[in-house]
Coordinates of C-alpha atoms in Angstrom, one line a residue:
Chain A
X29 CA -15.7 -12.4 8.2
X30 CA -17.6 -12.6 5.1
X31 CA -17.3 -9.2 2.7
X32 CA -20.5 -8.4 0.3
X33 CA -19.0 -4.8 -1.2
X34 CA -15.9 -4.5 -2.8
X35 CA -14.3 -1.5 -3.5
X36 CA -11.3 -0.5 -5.7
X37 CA -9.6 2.5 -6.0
X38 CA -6.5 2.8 -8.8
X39 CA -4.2 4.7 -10.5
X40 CA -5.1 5.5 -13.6
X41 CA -3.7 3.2 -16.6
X42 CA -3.3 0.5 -14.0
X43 CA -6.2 -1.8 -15.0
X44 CA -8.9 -1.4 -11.8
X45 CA -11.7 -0.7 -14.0
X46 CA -11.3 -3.9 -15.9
X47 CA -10.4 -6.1 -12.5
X48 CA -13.8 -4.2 -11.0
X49 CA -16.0 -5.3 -13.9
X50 CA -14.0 -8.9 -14.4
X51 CA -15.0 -9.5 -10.6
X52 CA -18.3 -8.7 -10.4
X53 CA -18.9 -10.9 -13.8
X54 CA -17.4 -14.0 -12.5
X55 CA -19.2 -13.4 -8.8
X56 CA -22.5 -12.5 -9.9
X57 CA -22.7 -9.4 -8.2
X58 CA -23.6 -5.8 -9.6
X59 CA -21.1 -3.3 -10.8
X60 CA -21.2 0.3 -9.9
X61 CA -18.2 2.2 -11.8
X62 CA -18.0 6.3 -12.2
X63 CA -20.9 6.0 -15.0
X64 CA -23.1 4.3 -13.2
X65 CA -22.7 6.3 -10.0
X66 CA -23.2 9.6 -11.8
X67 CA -25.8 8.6 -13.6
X68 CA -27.6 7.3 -10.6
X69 CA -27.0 11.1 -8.9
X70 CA -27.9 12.7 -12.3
X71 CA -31.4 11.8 -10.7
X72 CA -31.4 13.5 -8.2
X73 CA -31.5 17.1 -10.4
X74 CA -28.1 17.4 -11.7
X75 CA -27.0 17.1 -15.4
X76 CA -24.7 14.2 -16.2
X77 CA -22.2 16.4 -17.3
X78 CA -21.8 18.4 -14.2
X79 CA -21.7 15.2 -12.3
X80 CA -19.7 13.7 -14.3
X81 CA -16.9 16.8 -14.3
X82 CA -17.5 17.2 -10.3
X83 CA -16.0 13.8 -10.1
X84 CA -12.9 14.7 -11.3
X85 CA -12.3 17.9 -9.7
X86 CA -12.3 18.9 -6.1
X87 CA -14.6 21.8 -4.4
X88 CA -13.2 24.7 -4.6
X89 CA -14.3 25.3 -0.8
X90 CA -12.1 24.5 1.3
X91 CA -11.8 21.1 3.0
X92 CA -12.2 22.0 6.9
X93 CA -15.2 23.4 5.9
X94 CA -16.6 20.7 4.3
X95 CA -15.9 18.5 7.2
X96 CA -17.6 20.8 9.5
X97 CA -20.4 21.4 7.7
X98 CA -21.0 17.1 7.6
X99 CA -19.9 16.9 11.5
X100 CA -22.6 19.3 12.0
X101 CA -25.0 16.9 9.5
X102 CA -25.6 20.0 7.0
X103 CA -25.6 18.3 4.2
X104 CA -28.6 19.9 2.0
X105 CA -27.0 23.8 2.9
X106 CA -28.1 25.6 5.9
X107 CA -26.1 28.4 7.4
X108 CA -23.0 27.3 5.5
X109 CA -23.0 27.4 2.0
X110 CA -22.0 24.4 0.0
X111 CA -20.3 24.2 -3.5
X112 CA -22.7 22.3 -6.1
X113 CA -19.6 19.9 -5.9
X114 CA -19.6 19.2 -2.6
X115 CA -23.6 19.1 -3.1
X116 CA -22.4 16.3 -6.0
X117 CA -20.3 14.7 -3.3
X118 CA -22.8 14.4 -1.0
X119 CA -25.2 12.6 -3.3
X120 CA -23.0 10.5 -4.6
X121 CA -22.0 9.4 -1.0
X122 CA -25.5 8.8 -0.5
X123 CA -26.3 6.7 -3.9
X124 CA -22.9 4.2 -2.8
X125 CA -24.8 3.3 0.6
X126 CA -27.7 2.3 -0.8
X127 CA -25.9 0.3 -3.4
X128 CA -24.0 -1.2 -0.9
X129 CA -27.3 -1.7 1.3
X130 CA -29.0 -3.0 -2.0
X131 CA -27.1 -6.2 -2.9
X132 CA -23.5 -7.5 -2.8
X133 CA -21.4 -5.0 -5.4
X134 CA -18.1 -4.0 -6.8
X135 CA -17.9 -0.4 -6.6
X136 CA -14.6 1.3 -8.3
X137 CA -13.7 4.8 -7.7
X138 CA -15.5 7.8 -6.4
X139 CA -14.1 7.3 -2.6
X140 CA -15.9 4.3 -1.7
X141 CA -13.7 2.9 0.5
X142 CA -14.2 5.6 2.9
X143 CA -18.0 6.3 2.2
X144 CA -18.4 2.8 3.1
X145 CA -15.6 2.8 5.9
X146 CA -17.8 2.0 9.0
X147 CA -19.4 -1.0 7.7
X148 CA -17.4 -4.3 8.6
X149 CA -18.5 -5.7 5.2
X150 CA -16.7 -4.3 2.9
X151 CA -13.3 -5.3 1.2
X152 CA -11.0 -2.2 0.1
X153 CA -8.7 -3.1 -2.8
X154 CA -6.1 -1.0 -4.5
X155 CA -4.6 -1.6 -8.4
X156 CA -1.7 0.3 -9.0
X157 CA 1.5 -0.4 -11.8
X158 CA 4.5 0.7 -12.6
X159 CA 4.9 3.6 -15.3
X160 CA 5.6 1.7 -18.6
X161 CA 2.5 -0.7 -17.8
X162 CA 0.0 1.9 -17.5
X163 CA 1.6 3.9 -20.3
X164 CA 1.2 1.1 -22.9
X165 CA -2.6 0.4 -21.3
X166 CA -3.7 3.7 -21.8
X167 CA -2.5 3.8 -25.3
X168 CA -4.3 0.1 -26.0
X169 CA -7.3 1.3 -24.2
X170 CA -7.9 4.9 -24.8
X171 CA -5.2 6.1 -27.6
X172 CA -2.9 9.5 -27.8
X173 CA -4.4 12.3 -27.2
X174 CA -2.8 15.9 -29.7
X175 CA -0.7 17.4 -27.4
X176 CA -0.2 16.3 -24.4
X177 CA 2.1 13.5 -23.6
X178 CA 0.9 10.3 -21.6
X179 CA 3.4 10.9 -18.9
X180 CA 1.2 14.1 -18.4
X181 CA -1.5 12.7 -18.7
X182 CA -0.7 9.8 -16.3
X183 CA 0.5 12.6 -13.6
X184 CA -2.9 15.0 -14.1
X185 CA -5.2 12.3 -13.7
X186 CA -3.7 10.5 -10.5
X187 CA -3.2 14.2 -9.2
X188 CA -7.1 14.6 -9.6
X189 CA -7.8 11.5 -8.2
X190 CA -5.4 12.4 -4.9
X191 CA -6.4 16.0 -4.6
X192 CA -10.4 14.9 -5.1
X193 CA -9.5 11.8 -2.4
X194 CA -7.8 14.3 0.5
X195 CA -10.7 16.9 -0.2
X196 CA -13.6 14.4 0.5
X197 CA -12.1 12.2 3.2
X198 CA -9.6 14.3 4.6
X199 CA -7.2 11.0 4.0
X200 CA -4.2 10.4 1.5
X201 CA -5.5 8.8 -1.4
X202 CA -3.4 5.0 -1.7
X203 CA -2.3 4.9 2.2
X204 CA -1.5 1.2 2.4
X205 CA -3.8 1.2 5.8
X206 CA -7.2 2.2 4.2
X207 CA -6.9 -1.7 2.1
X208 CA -6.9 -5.3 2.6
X209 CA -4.7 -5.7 -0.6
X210 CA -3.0 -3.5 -3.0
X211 CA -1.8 -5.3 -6.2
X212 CA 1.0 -3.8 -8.6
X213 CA -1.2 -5.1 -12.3
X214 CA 2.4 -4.9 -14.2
X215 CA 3.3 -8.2 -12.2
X216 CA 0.1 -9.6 -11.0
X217 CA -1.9 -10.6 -13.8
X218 CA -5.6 -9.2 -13.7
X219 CA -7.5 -12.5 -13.8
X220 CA -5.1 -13.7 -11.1
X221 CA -6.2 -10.9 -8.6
X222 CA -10.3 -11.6 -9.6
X223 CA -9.2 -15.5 -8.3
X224 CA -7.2 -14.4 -5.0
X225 CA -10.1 -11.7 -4.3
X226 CA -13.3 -14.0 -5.0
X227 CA -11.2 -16.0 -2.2
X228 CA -10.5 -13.8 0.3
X229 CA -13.7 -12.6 0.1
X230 CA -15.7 -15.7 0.3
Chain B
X1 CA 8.6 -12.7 -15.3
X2 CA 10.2 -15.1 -13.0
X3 CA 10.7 -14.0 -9.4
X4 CA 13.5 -15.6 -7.8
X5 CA 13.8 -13.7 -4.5
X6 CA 11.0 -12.6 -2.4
X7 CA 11.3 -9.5 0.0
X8 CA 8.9 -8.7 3.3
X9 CA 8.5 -5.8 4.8
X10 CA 6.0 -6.0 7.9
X11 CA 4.3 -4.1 10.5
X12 CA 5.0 -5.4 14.2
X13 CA 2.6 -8.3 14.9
X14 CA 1.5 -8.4 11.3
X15 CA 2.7 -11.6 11.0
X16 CA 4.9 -11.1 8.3
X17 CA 8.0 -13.2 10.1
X18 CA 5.7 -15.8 10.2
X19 CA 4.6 -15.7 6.7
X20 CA 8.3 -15.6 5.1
X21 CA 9.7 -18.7 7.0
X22 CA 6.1 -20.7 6.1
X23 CA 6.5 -19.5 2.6
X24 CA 10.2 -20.2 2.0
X25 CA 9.7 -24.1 3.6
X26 CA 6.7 -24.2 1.3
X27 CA 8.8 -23.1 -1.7
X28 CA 11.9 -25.3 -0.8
X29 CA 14.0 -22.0 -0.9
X30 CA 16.5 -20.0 1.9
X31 CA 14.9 -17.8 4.5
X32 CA 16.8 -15.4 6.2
X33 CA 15.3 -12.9 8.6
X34 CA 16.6 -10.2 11.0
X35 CA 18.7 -12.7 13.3
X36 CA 20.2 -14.5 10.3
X37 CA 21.3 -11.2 8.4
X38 CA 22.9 -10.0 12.2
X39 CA 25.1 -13.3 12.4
X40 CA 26.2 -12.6 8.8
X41 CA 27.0 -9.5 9.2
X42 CA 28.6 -10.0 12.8
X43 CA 30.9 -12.2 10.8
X44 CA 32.5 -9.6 9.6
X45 CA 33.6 -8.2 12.7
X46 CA 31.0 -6.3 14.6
X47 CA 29.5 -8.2 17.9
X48 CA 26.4 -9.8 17.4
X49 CA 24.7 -7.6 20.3
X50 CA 25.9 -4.5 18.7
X51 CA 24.5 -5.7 14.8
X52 CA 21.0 -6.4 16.4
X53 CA 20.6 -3.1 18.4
X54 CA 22.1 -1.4 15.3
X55 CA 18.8 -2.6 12.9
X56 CA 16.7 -1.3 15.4
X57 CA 17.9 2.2 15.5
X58 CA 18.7 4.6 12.3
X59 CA 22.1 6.5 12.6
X60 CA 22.9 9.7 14.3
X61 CA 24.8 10.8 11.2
X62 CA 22.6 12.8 8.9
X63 CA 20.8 10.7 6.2
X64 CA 21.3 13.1 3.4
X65 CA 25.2 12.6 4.7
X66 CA 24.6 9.2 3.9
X67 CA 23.4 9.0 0.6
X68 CA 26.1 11.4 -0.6
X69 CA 29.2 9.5 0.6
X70 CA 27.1 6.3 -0.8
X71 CA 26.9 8.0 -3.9
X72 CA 30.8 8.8 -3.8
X73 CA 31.5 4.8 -3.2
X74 CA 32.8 5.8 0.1
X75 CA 31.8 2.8 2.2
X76 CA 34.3 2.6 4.1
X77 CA 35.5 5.7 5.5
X78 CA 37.5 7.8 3.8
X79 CA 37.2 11.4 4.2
X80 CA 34.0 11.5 6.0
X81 CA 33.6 9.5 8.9
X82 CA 30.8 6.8 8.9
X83 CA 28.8 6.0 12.1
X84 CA 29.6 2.1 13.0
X85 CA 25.3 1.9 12.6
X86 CA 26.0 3.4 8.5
X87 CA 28.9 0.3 8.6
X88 CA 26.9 -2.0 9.7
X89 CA 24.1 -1.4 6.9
X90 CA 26.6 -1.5 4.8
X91 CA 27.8 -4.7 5.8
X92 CA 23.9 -5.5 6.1
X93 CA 23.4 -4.2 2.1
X94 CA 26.2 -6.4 1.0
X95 CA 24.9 -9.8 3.0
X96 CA 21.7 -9.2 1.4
X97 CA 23.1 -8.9 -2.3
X98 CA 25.2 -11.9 -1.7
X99 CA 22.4 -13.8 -0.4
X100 CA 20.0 -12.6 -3.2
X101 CA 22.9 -13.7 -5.7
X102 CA 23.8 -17.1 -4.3
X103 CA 20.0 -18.9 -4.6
X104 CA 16.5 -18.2 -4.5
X105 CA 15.4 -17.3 -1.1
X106 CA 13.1 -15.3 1.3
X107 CA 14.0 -11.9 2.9
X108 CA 11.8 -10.1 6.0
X109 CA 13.0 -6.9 7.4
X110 CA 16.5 -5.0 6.8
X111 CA 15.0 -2.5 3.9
X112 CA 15.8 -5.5 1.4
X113 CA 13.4 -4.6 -0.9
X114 CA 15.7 -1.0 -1.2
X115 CA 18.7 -3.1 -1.4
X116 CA 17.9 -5.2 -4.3
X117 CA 15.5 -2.4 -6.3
X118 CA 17.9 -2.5 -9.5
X119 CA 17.3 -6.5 -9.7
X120 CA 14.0 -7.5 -12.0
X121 CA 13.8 -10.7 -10.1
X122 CA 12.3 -9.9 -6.9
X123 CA 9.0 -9.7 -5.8
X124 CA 7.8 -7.4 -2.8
X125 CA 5.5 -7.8 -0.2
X126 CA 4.5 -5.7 2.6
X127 CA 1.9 -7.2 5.4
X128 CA -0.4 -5.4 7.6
X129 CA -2.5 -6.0 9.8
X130 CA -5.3 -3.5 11.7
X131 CA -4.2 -2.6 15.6
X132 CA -6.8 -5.1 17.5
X133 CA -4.9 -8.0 15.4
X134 CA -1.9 -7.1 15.7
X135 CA -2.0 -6.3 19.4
X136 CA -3.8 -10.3 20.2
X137 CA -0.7 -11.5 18.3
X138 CA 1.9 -9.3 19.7
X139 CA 0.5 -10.8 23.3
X140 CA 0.3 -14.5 21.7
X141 CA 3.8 -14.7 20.1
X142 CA 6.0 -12.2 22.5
X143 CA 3.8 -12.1 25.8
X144 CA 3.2 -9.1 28.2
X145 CA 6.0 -6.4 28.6
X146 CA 5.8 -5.1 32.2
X147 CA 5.1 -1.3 32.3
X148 CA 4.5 -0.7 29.0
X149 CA 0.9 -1.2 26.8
X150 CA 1.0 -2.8 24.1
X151 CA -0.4 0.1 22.1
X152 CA 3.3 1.9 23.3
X153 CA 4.8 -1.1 22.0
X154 CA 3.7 -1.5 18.4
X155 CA 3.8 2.6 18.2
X156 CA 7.5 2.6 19.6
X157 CA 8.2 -0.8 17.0
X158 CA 6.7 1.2 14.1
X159 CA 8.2 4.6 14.4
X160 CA 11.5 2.5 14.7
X161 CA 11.0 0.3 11.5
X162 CA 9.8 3.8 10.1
X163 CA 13.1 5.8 11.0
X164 CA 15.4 3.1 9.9
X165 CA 14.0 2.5 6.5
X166 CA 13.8 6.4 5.7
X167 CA 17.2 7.1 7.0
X168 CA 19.2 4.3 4.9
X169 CA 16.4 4.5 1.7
X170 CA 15.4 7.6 1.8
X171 CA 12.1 6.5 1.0
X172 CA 9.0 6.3 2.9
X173 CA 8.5 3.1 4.7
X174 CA 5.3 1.5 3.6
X175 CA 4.9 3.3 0.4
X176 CA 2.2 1.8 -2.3
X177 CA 4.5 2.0 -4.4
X178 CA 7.3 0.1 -3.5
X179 CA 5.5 -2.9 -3.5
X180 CA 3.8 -5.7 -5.6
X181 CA 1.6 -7.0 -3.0
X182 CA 0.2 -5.6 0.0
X183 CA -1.9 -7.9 2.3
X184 CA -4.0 -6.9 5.7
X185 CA -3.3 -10.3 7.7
X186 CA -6.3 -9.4 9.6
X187 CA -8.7 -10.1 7.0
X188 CA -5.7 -12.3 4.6
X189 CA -5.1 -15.4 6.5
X190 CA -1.3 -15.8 5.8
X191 CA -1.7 -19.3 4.6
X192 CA -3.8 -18.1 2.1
X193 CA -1.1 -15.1 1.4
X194 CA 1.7 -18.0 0.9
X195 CA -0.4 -19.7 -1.7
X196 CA -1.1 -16.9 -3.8
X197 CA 2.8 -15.4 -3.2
X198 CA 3.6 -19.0 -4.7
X199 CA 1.4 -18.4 -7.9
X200 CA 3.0 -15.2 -8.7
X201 CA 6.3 -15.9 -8.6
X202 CA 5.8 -19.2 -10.5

């Protein structure tokens, strides 16, 4: 069972960005991260910015809703009224299929797994860590930040993540059943996990 | 970070049994699964019948009742009385520690990876698998079970595995987070999962 798309989803300070774009160098394959995806909906009439803030947060509408207005295929408006995040959501969703029906990829973030769940090609992968590894990586990778601790930090951003995961998919964001393999990057070495997934996948 | 003891924790008809005893004989190290912890334990006084049905059922006492006299060093007895299933993961708990103390080895099942969480030398693995999988391989390795599915089976297995690990952890079973590897046998053939348990550990 051959896989052309990976995705990974990760906790924030836990590496998956870096393993994403590691992969896709040593494979040959395109790489899609948050950027890239935003940019690629910016297109469609949105400013970066917006997209790229409508990423991190969820609609404010509420999630049944959402769910009902796609089971009922309205996703450009119609009788119910959608939030220009869930509008954002639902180009985004759109711009990972065609990546994915593109080329073979590594796509991190943004709820790929599931946008991509019916396809049989696809490999789901999940980075997380413990505390004190992704601590020390954020500080390496993206320094303190005046006033607010990275323990905060490290909860607000994986709460975003969650909250903007279970909006969208209706699904709790790092359920060991939605991935083929879920490494912990504070004991599994980064460049080990590109090896082991370039095999799996192959 | 050398990894001297190596837990599983497994779905039913994931494989995971398998996996363990093929990874211990490839690492030259002591495998002990679910029977092996029973005869231990039944060693120290409990009939083997009664240790086995015990792992498969959590306790009628209450698990918060549990933790406290736990936490009180009250295992055996004492002023609150102790269900012989509490006793026997008790008994269970300290097998496991003397086994994780005496050599390197391999443990599948008996919430070992709880048991030894204050070590920094063990390495945790949980294995999945999707339903179609594990359902062929339930059929393969244990055979038909008159008047009941095989979809009542791995639910009724599951929900058991489930209830035991919260009651005695209070944790929930199959967590991200309470392991360093995660791997969906149905897409990670376990041969391949053995080789690459071996390189992290090394």
């Amino acid at each position: 069972m051959s896989k052309r798309i990976i995705t990974i989803s990760r906790e924030f300070g836990a590496g998956g960005h870096t393993l994403g774009a590691d992969l896709a160098r040593a494979m040959g394959i395109a790489f899609y991260d948050q950027e890239i995806i935003d940019s690629a909906v910016a297109e469609t009439g949105f400013s970066p910015e917006f997209v790229r803030d409508a990423g991190e947060y969820a609609s404010s509408s509420h999630s049944f809703l959402f769910h009902l207005a796609m089971s009922h295929g309205m996703t450009s408006g119609g009788a119910m009224e959608l939030s220009n995040y869930d509008k954002i959501y639902i180009a985004q969703a759109r711009t990972i299929q065609e990546m994915a029906n593109k080329s073979p990829c590594v796509i991190v973030g943004r709820c790929a797994d599931y946008i991509l769940r019916d396809r049989d090609d696809v490999f789901n992968v999940f980075v997380r860590a413990n505390d004190e590894y992704r601590k020390q990586r954020i500080l390496e990778h993206y320094g303190p930040v005046e006033g607010k601790s990275i323990s905060e930090r490290l909860q607000e951003k994986d709460k975003k993540r969650m909250l903007y995961y279970r909006h969208y998919t209706d699904r709790e964001w790092g359920n060991i059943k939605n991935y083929h393999l879920v490494i912990d990057a504070s004991v599994i070495p980064l460049d080990m996990a590109v090896r082991w997934i370039m095999e799996a996948v192959r």
